[in-house]
């Protein structure tokens, strides 16, 4: 039996995605497919089995998430704690010290490079899997893949590798994902259409709640720490301490305060090592995406509900209750 089952995407959904993500599809992808029932670019088929068969090391630390749920914030917190608050080392661009496993499966530059000879891609972009496989230990790895598409050795308890998963309420995730897709993936539709795509589980890495529950079901595994974005906003110091304990690190109270300041929204937004402004500048320079905005936008809780039409608020509430009602997970 194959480790990954691929299936086609509903034609209507495929047409909407191709229309709304015209730049993303025309420049970086050839459409979408489902892998073990999760929405991914067709390009993922080239890498799926390779990812499943990846070698995992005992000192690997993974940050996993659905897109736009606080991933970058969680990465920076995790890296700084694991590296004993090495803020000098943290000046290195985050994707270099904490690479994105899914980058190459998501963005296929095969059509781009011949047309843009001045575009020089680092290995963590052009071949993110090779880059990660060649990293020195300890490795820090980011992925948006669902639990059942993670490397088998990361799931079968054969290593001591650790996973930090961060989740966020669906309304705020939807709004943040909308702005992200406008800025970096060429989305051209409006927010209402994006809400439809989001609640119909038609976006990359969806179904949304299946993604969260896949990790939530592993919450009792001592090698996995399940965090919520809302908890980080409400009491970051407590989350820093929980994460430090999970990673086997002892932080003094003054160290927690220093890290809390480093992780503040204003500090993160102005930190070029983590705010992805260099990526946005490259996209604009080479006309890859035509959009304005910043990667870190507001960082608030509740913005999604304020932005949505009342009918969508109701749709989201009913959807959340249906999917999470028996799980014990609440936002």
CSV table of C-alpha atoms in Angstrom, one decimal:
chain,number,residue,atom,x,y,z
A,1,UNK,CA,0.0,0.0,0.0
A,2,UNK,CA,1.3,3.4,-0.9
A,3,UNK,CA,2.3,5.8,1.9
A,4,UNK,CA,0.5,8.7,0.2
A,5,UNK,CA,-2.7,8.5,-1.7
A,6,UNK,CA,-3.2,11.2,-4.2
A,7,UNK,CA,-6.6,12.3,-5.6
A,8,UNK,CA,-7.8,15.1,-7.8
A,9,UNK,CA,-9.4,18.3,-6.6
A,10,UNK,CA,-13.0,19.1,-7.3
A,11,UNK,CA,-13.2,20.8,-10.7
A,12,UNK,CA,-15.2,23.8,-9.4
A,13,UNK,CA,-12.7,24.3,-6.5
A,14,UNK,CA,-9.8,23.9,-8.9
A,15,UNK,CA,-11.2,26.6,-11.3
A,16,UNK,CA,-11.7,29.0,-8.4
A,17,UNK,CA,-8.2,28.5,-7.1
A,18,UNK,CA,-6.6,28.8,-10.6
A,19,UNK,CA,-8.6,32.0,-11.1
A,20,UNK,CA,-7.9,33.6,-7.7
A,21,UNK,CA,-4.3,32.5,-7.5
A,22,UNK,CA,-3.4,33.3,-11.1
A,23,UNK,CA,0.2,34.5,-10.4
A,24,UNK,CA,0.9,31.6,-8.0
A,25,UNK,CA,-0.4,29.0,-10.4
A,26,UNK,CA,1.1,30.5,-13.6
A,27,UNK,CA,4.5,31.3,-12.1
A,28,UNK,CA,5.1,28.7,-9.4
A,29,UNK,CA,2.6,25.8,-9.8
A,30,UNK,CA,0.6,23.7,-12.2
A,31,UNK,CA,-2.5,23.4,-10.1
A,32,UNK,CA,-3.5,21.6,-6.9
A,33,UNK,CA,-4.0,18.0,-5.7
A,34,UNK,CA,-5.0,16.2,-2.6
A,35,UNK,CA,-2.4,14.1,-0.7
A,36,UNK,CA,-3.9,11.9,2.0
A,37,UNK,CA,-6.9,14.2,1.7
A,38,UNK,CA,-5.0,17.4,2.3
A,39,UNK,CA,-4.8,20.2,-0.3
A,40,UNK,CA,-1.4,20.7,-1.8
A,41,UNK,CA,0.2,21.9,-5.0
A,42,UNK,CA,0.7,19.3,-7.7
A,43,UNK,CA,4.4,19.8,-7.3
A,44,UNK,CA,4.2,18.1,-3.9
A,45,UNK,CA,4.0,14.7,-5.7
A,46,UNK,CA,7.7,15.1,-6.6
A,47,UNK,CA,8.7,15.3,-2.9
A,48,UNK,CA,6.0,13.6,-0.8
A,49,UNK,CA,7.7,10.2,-0.5
A,50,UNK,CA,11.1,11.7,0.0
A,51,UNK,CA,9.7,13.7,3.0
A,52,UNK,CA,8.1,10.6,4.4
A,53,UNK,CA,11.4,8.7,4.2
A,54,UNK,CA,13.6,11.5,5.7
A,55,UNK,CA,16.1,10.6,8.3
A,56,UNK,CA,15.3,12.2,11.7
A,57,UNK,CA,17.8,12.9,14.3
A,58,UNK,CA,17.3,12.7,18.1
A,59,UNK,CA,18.1,16.4,18.6
A,60,UNK,CA,15.8,17.7,15.8
A,61,UNK,CA,13.3,20.4,16.8
A,62,UNK,CA,10.3,20.9,14.5
A,63,UNK,CA,7.8,23.7,14.6
A,64,UNK,CA,4.6,22.6,12.8
A,65,UNK,CA,1.5,24.6,12.1
A,66,UNK,CA,-1.3,25.4,9.7
A,67,UNK,CA,-0.2,28.6,7.8
A,68,UNK,CA,-0.6,32.0,9.6
A,69,UNK,CA,-1.2,30.6,13.1
A,70,UNK,CA,1.8,32.2,14.8
A,71,UNK,CA,4.5,30.1,13.1
A,72,UNK,CA,7.2,32.7,12.8
A,73,UNK,CA,6.6,33.9,16.4
A,74,UNK,CA,6.8,30.3,17.6
A,75,UNK,CA,9.9,29.6,15.6
A,76,UNK,CA,11.8,32.6,17.0
A,77,UNK,CA,10.8,31.7,20.6
A,78,UNK,CA,11.8,28.1,20.1
A,79,UNK,CA,15.1,28.9,18.5
A,80,UNK,CA,16.1,31.4,21.1
A,81,UNK,CA,15.2,29.2,24.0
A,82,UNK,CA,17.0,26.1,22.5
A,83,UNK,CA,20.1,28.3,21.7
A,84,UNK,CA,20.3,29.8,25.2
A,85,UNK,CA,19.1,33.3,24.1
A,86,UNK,CA,21.8,33.7,21.5
A,87,UNK,CA,20.5,37.0,20.2
A,88,UNK,CA,23.6,37.6,18.1
A,89,UNK,CA,23.0,34.2,16.3
A,90,UNK,CA,19.4,35.2,15.9
A,91,UNK,CA,20.4,38.0,13.6
A,92,UNK,CA,20.8,35.4,10.9
A,93,UNK,CA,17.8,35.2,8.5
A,94,UNK,CA,15.2,32.9,10.1
A,95,UNK,CA,14.8,30.7,7.0
A,96,UNK,CA,18.5,29.9,7.1
A,97,UNK,CA,18.6,28.9,10.7
A,98,UNK,CA,15.1,27.5,10.8
A,99,UNK,CA,14.3,26.4,7.2
A,100,UNK,CA,10.9,25.7,5.8
A,101,UNK,CA,10.7,22.1,4.7
A,102,UNK,CA,7.8,22.7,2.3
A,103,UNK,CA,9.3,25.6,0.4
A,104,UNK,CA,10.5,23.8,-2.7
A,105,UNK,CA,7.3,21.6,-2.9
A,106,UNK,CA,5.3,24.9,-2.7
A,107,UNK,CA,7.3,27.1,-5.0
A,108,UNK,CA,8.6,25.6,-8.2
A,109,UNK,CA,11.0,28.0,-9.8
A,110,UNK,CA,11.6,25.9,-12.9
A,111,UNK,CA,9.6,28.3,-15.2
A,112,UNK,CA,11.0,31.4,-13.4
A,113,UNK,CA,14.7,31.0,-13.5
A,114,UNK,CA,15.2,30.9,-17.3
A,115,UNK,CA,13.3,34.2,-17.6
A,116,UNK,CA,15.1,35.9,-14.7
A,117,UNK,CA,18.8,35.0,-14.9
A,118,UNK,CA,19.6,37.6,-12.2
A,119,UNK,CA,17.4,35.8,-9.6
A,120,UNK,CA,19.9,33.8,-7.4
A,121,UNK,CA,18.2,31.3,-5.1
A,122,UNK,CA,19.8,30.0,-1.9
A,123,UNK,CA,19.6,26.2,-1.4
A,124,UNK,CA,17.0,26.5,1.3
A,125,UNK,CA,14.7,27.9,-1.4
A,126,UNK,CA,15.8,25.9,-4.5
A,127,UNK,CA,16.0,22.6,-2.7
A,128,UNK,CA,14.7,22.9,0.9
A,129,UNK,CA,14.8,19.2,1.5
A,130,UNK,CA,18.4,18.8,0.5
A,131,UNK,CA,19.4,21.9,2.6
A,132,UNK,CA,17.7,20.4,5.7
A,133,UNK,CA,19.3,17.0,5.1
A,134,UNK,CA,22.7,18.6,5.0
A,135,UNK,CA,22.3,20.8,8.0
A,136,UNK,CA,24.6,20.3,11.0
A,137,UNK,CA,22.9,19.2,14.2
A,138,UNK,CA,20.9,20.4,16.0
A,139,UNK,CA,18.4,21.1,13.2
A,140,UNK,CA,15.5,23.4,13.5
A,141,UNK,CA,12.8,22.7,10.9
A,142,UNK,CA,9.5,24.4,10.1
A,143,UNK,CA,6.6,22.7,8.2
A,144,UNK,CA,3.0,23.3,7.5
A,145,UNK,CA,2.4,19.6,6.7
A,146,UNK,CA,-0.3,17.8,8.5
A,147,UNK,CA,0.7,15.1,11.0
A,148,UNK,CA,0.1,12.2,8.7
A,149,UNK,CA,2.4,13.6,6.0
A,150,UNK,CA,5.3,14.1,8.4
A,151,UNK,CA,8.4,11.9,8.1
A,152,UNK,CA,7.6,8.4,9.3
A,153,UNK,CA,10.5,8.4,11.8
A,154,UNK,CA,9.1,11.6,13.3
A,155,UNK,CA,5.8,9.8,14.0
A,156,UNK,CA,6.8,6.3,15.0
A,157,UNK,CA,8.6,7.2,18.3
A,158,UNK,CA,11.9,5.8,17.0
A,159,UNK,CA,13.7,9.1,17.8
A,160,UNK,CA,13.7,11.7,20.5
A,161,UNK,CA,13.0,14.5,18.1
A,162,UNK,CA,10.6,17.1,19.4
A,163,UNK,CA,7.6,18.9,17.8
A,164,UNK,CA,6.2,22.3,18.8
A,165,UNK,CA,2.8,22.8,17.3
A,166,UNK,CA,1.0,26.1,17.3
A,167,UNK,CA,-2.7,26.6,16.6
A,168,UNK,CA,-4.9,29.6,16.2
A,169,UNK,CA,-8.6,30.3,16.1
A,170,UNK,CA,-10.1,29.9,12.6
A,171,UNK,CA,-11.4,33.4,12.1
A,172,UNK,CA,-8.1,35.1,12.8
A,173,UNK,CA,-6.2,32.5,10.9
A,174,UNK,CA,-8.5,33.1,7.9
A,175,UNK,CA,-7.9,36.9,7.9
A,176,UNK,CA,-4.2,36.5,8.3
A,177,UNK,CA,-4.0,33.9,5.6
A,178,UNK,CA,-5.9,36.1,3.3
A,179,UNK,CA,-3.4,39.0,3.7
A,180,UNK,CA,-0.5,36.6,3.4
A,181,UNK,CA,-1.9,35.1,0.1
A,182,UNK,CA,-2.5,38.6,-1.3
A,183,UNK,CA,1.1,39.6,-0.4
A,184,UNK,CA,3.1,36.5,-1.3
A,185,UNK,CA,0.9,34.1,-3.3
A,186,UNK,CA,-0.8,36.5,-5.7
A,187,UNK,CA,-4.4,36.1,-4.5
A,188,UNK,CA,-6.6,38.4,-6.4
A,189,UNK,CA,-10.1,37.7,-5.0
A,190,UNK,CA,-11.9,39.5,-2.1
A,191,UNK,CA,-12.0,38.5,1.5
A,192,UNK,CA,-15.5,37.0,1.3
A,193,UNK,CA,-14.4,34.7,-1.5
A,194,UNK,CA,-11.4,33.8,0.6
A,195,UNK,CA,-13.7,32.9,3.5
A,196,UNK,CA,-15.6,30.6,1.2
A,197,UNK,CA,-12.4,28.9,0.2
A,198,UNK,CA,-11.2,28.7,3.8
A,199,UNK,CA,-14.4,27.2,5.2
A,200,UNK,CA,-14.7,24.7,2.3
A,201,UNK,CA,-11.2,23.5,3.1
A,202,UNK,CA,-10.0,24.4,-0.4
A,203,UNK,CA,-6.7,26.2,0.5
A,204,UNK,CA,-3.3,24.7,0.8
A,205,UNK,CA,-2.7,22.5,3.8
A,206,UNK,CA,-6.5,22.2,4.5
A,207,UNK,CA,-8.7,20.8,5.9
A,208,UNK,CA,-8.0,23.3,8.7
A,209,UNK,CA,-9.5,21.4,11.6
A,210,UNK,CA,-8.2,18.0,10.5
A,211,UNK,CA,-4.8,19.7,10.5
A,212,UNK,CA,-5.2,20.9,14.1
A,213,UNK,CA,-6.8,17.7,15.4
A,214,UNK,CA,-4.0,15.5,13.8
A,215,UNK,CA,-1.6,17.1,16.2
A,216,UNK,CA,-4.1,17.6,19.1
A,217,UNK,CA,-4.6,13.8,19.1
A,218,UNK,CA,-0.8,13.5,19.9
A,219,UNK,CA,-0.9,16.0,22.8
A,220,UNK,CA,-0.1,13.4,25.4
A,221,UNK,CA,3.1,12.4,23.6
A,222,UNK,CA,6.0,13.8,25.7
A,223,UNK,CA,7.8,14.7,22.4
A,224,UNK,CA,5.1,17.1,21.3
A,225,UNK,CA,4.1,20.5,22.8
A,226,UNK,CA,0.7,21.9,21.7
A,227,UNK,CA,0.5,25.7,21.9
A,228,UNK,CA,-2.2,28.2,21.1
A,229,UNK,CA,-1.6,31.6,19.6
A,230,UNK,CA,-4.2,33.1,22.0
A,231,UNK,CA,-2.2,31.7,24.9
A,232,UNK,CA,0.9,33.4,23.6
A,233,UNK,CA,-0.9,36.7,23.3
A,234,UNK,CA,-2.5,36.4,26.8
A,235,UNK,CA,0.6,35.3,28.8
A,236,UNK,CA,3.7,35.0,26.7
A,237,UNK,CA,5.9,34.6,29.8
A,238,UNK,CA,4.0,31.4,30.8
A,239,UNK,CA,4.3,30.0,27.3
A,240,UNK,CA,8.0,30.8,27.2
A,241,UNK,CA,8.4,28.9,30.5
A,242,UNK,CA,6.4,25.9,29.2
A,243,UNK,CA,8.4,25.8,26.0
A,244,UNK,CA,11.7,26.0,27.9
A,245,UNK,CA,10.7,23.1,30.2
A,246,UNK,CA,9.7,21.1,27.1
A,247,UNK,CA,13.1,21.8,25.5
A,248,UNK,CA,14.9,20.9,28.7
A,249,UNK,CA,16.1,24.5,29.4
A,250,UNK,CA,16.1,26.5,32.6
A,251,UNK,CA,15.5,30.2,32.2
A,252,UNK,CA,15.9,32.8,35.0
A,253,UNK,CA,13.1,35.3,35.5
A,254,UNK,CA,15.2,38.1,34.0
A,255,UNK,CA,15.9,35.9,30.9
A,256,UNK,CA,12.2,35.4,30.4
A,257,UNK,CA,11.7,39.1,30.5
A,258,UNK,CA,14.4,39.8,27.9
A,259,UNK,CA,13.0,37.1,25.6
A,260,UNK,CA,9.5,38.4,26.0
A,261,UNK,CA,10.8,41.8,24.9
A,262,UNK,CA,12.6,40.3,21.9
A,263,UNK,CA,9.4,38.5,20.9
A,264,UNK,CA,7.1,41.5,21.3
A,265,UNK,CA,5.1,42.3,18.1
A,266,UNK,CA,6.9,45.6,17.6
A,267,UNK,CA,10.3,44.0,18.0
A,268,UNK,CA,9.4,41.2,15.6
A,269,UNK,CA,7.8,43.5,13.0
A,270,UNK,CA,11.0,45.6,12.9
A,271,UNK,CA,13.4,42.7,12.9
A,272,UNK,CA,14.6,42.0,9.3
A,273,UNK,CA,15.8,38.5,10.4
A,274,UNK,CA,12.2,37.4,11.0
A,275,UNK,CA,9.8,39.9,9.3
A,276,UNK,CA,10.3,38.5,5.7
A,277,UNK,CA,10.8,42.0,4.3
A,278,UNK,CA,13.8,40.7,2.3
A,279,UNK,CA,11.6,38.1,0.6
A,280,UNK,CA,9.0,40.7,-0.3
A,281,UNK,CA,11.7,43.0,-1.7
A,282,UNK,CA,13.0,40.2,-3.9
A,283,UNK,CA,9.5,39.4,-5.2
A,284,UNK,CA,9.0,43.1,-6.0
A,285,UNK,CA,12.4,43.5,-7.7
A,286,UNK,CA,11.8,40.5,-10.0
A,287,UNK,CA,8.0,41.2,-10.4
A,288,UNK,CA,7.1,37.8,-9.0
A,289,UNK,CA,4.1,39.1,-7.0
A,290,UNK,CA,2.4,42.5,-7.5
A,291,UNK,CA,1.1,43.5,-4.1
A,292,UNK,CA,1.9,45.9,-1.2
A,293,UNK,CA,1.9,45.2,2.5
A,294,UNK,CA,3.9,43.7,5.3
A,295,UNK,CA,4.3,40.1,6.4
A,296,UNK,CA,3.6,41.0,10.0
A,297,UNK,CA,0.4,43.0,10.0
A,298,UNK,CA,-1.3,43.4,13.3
A,299,UNK,CA,-0.9,40.4,15.5
A,300,UNK,CA,-4.2,40.9,17.3
A,301,UNK,CA,-6.8,38.4,18.6
A,302,UNK,CA,-10.3,38.9,17.3
A,303,UNK,CA,-9.6,40.8,14.1
A,304,UNK,CA,-11.1,38.1,12.0
A,305,UNK,CA,-14.5,38.4,13.6
A,306,UNK,CA,-14.5,42.2,13.2
A,307,UNK,CA,-13.6,42.0,9.5
A,308,UNK,CA,-16.1,39.3,8.6
A,309,UNK,CA,-19.7,39.7,7.5
A,310,UNK,CA,-22.1,38.4,10.2
A,311,UNK,CA,-23.1,35.5,8.0
A,312,UNK,CA,-19.6,34.3,7.9
A,313,UNK,CA,-19.2,34.7,11.7
A,314,UNK,CA,-22.1,32.3,12.0
A,315,UNK,CA,-20.7,29.9,9.5
A,316,UNK,CA,-17.3,29.8,11.2
A,317,UNK,CA,-19.0,29.3,14.7
A,318,UNK,CA,-21.1,26.4,13.5
A,319,UNK,CA,-18.1,24.9,11.6
A,320,UNK,CA,-15.9,25.1,14.7
A,321,UNK,CA,-18.5,23.6,17.0
A,322,UNK,CA,-19.1,20.7,14.5
A,323,UNK,CA,-15.4,19.9,14.1
A,324,UNK,CA,-14.1,20.5,17.7
A,325,UNK,CA,-17.2,19.9,19.8
A,326,UNK,CA,-16.1,16.4,21.0
A,327,UNK,CA,-12.4,17.0,21.0
A,328,UNK,CA,-12.1,19.1,24.2
A,329,UNK,CA,-10.1,21.7,22.2
A,330,UNK,CA,-11.4,25.3,22.5
A,331,UNK,CA,-10.0,28.7,21.3
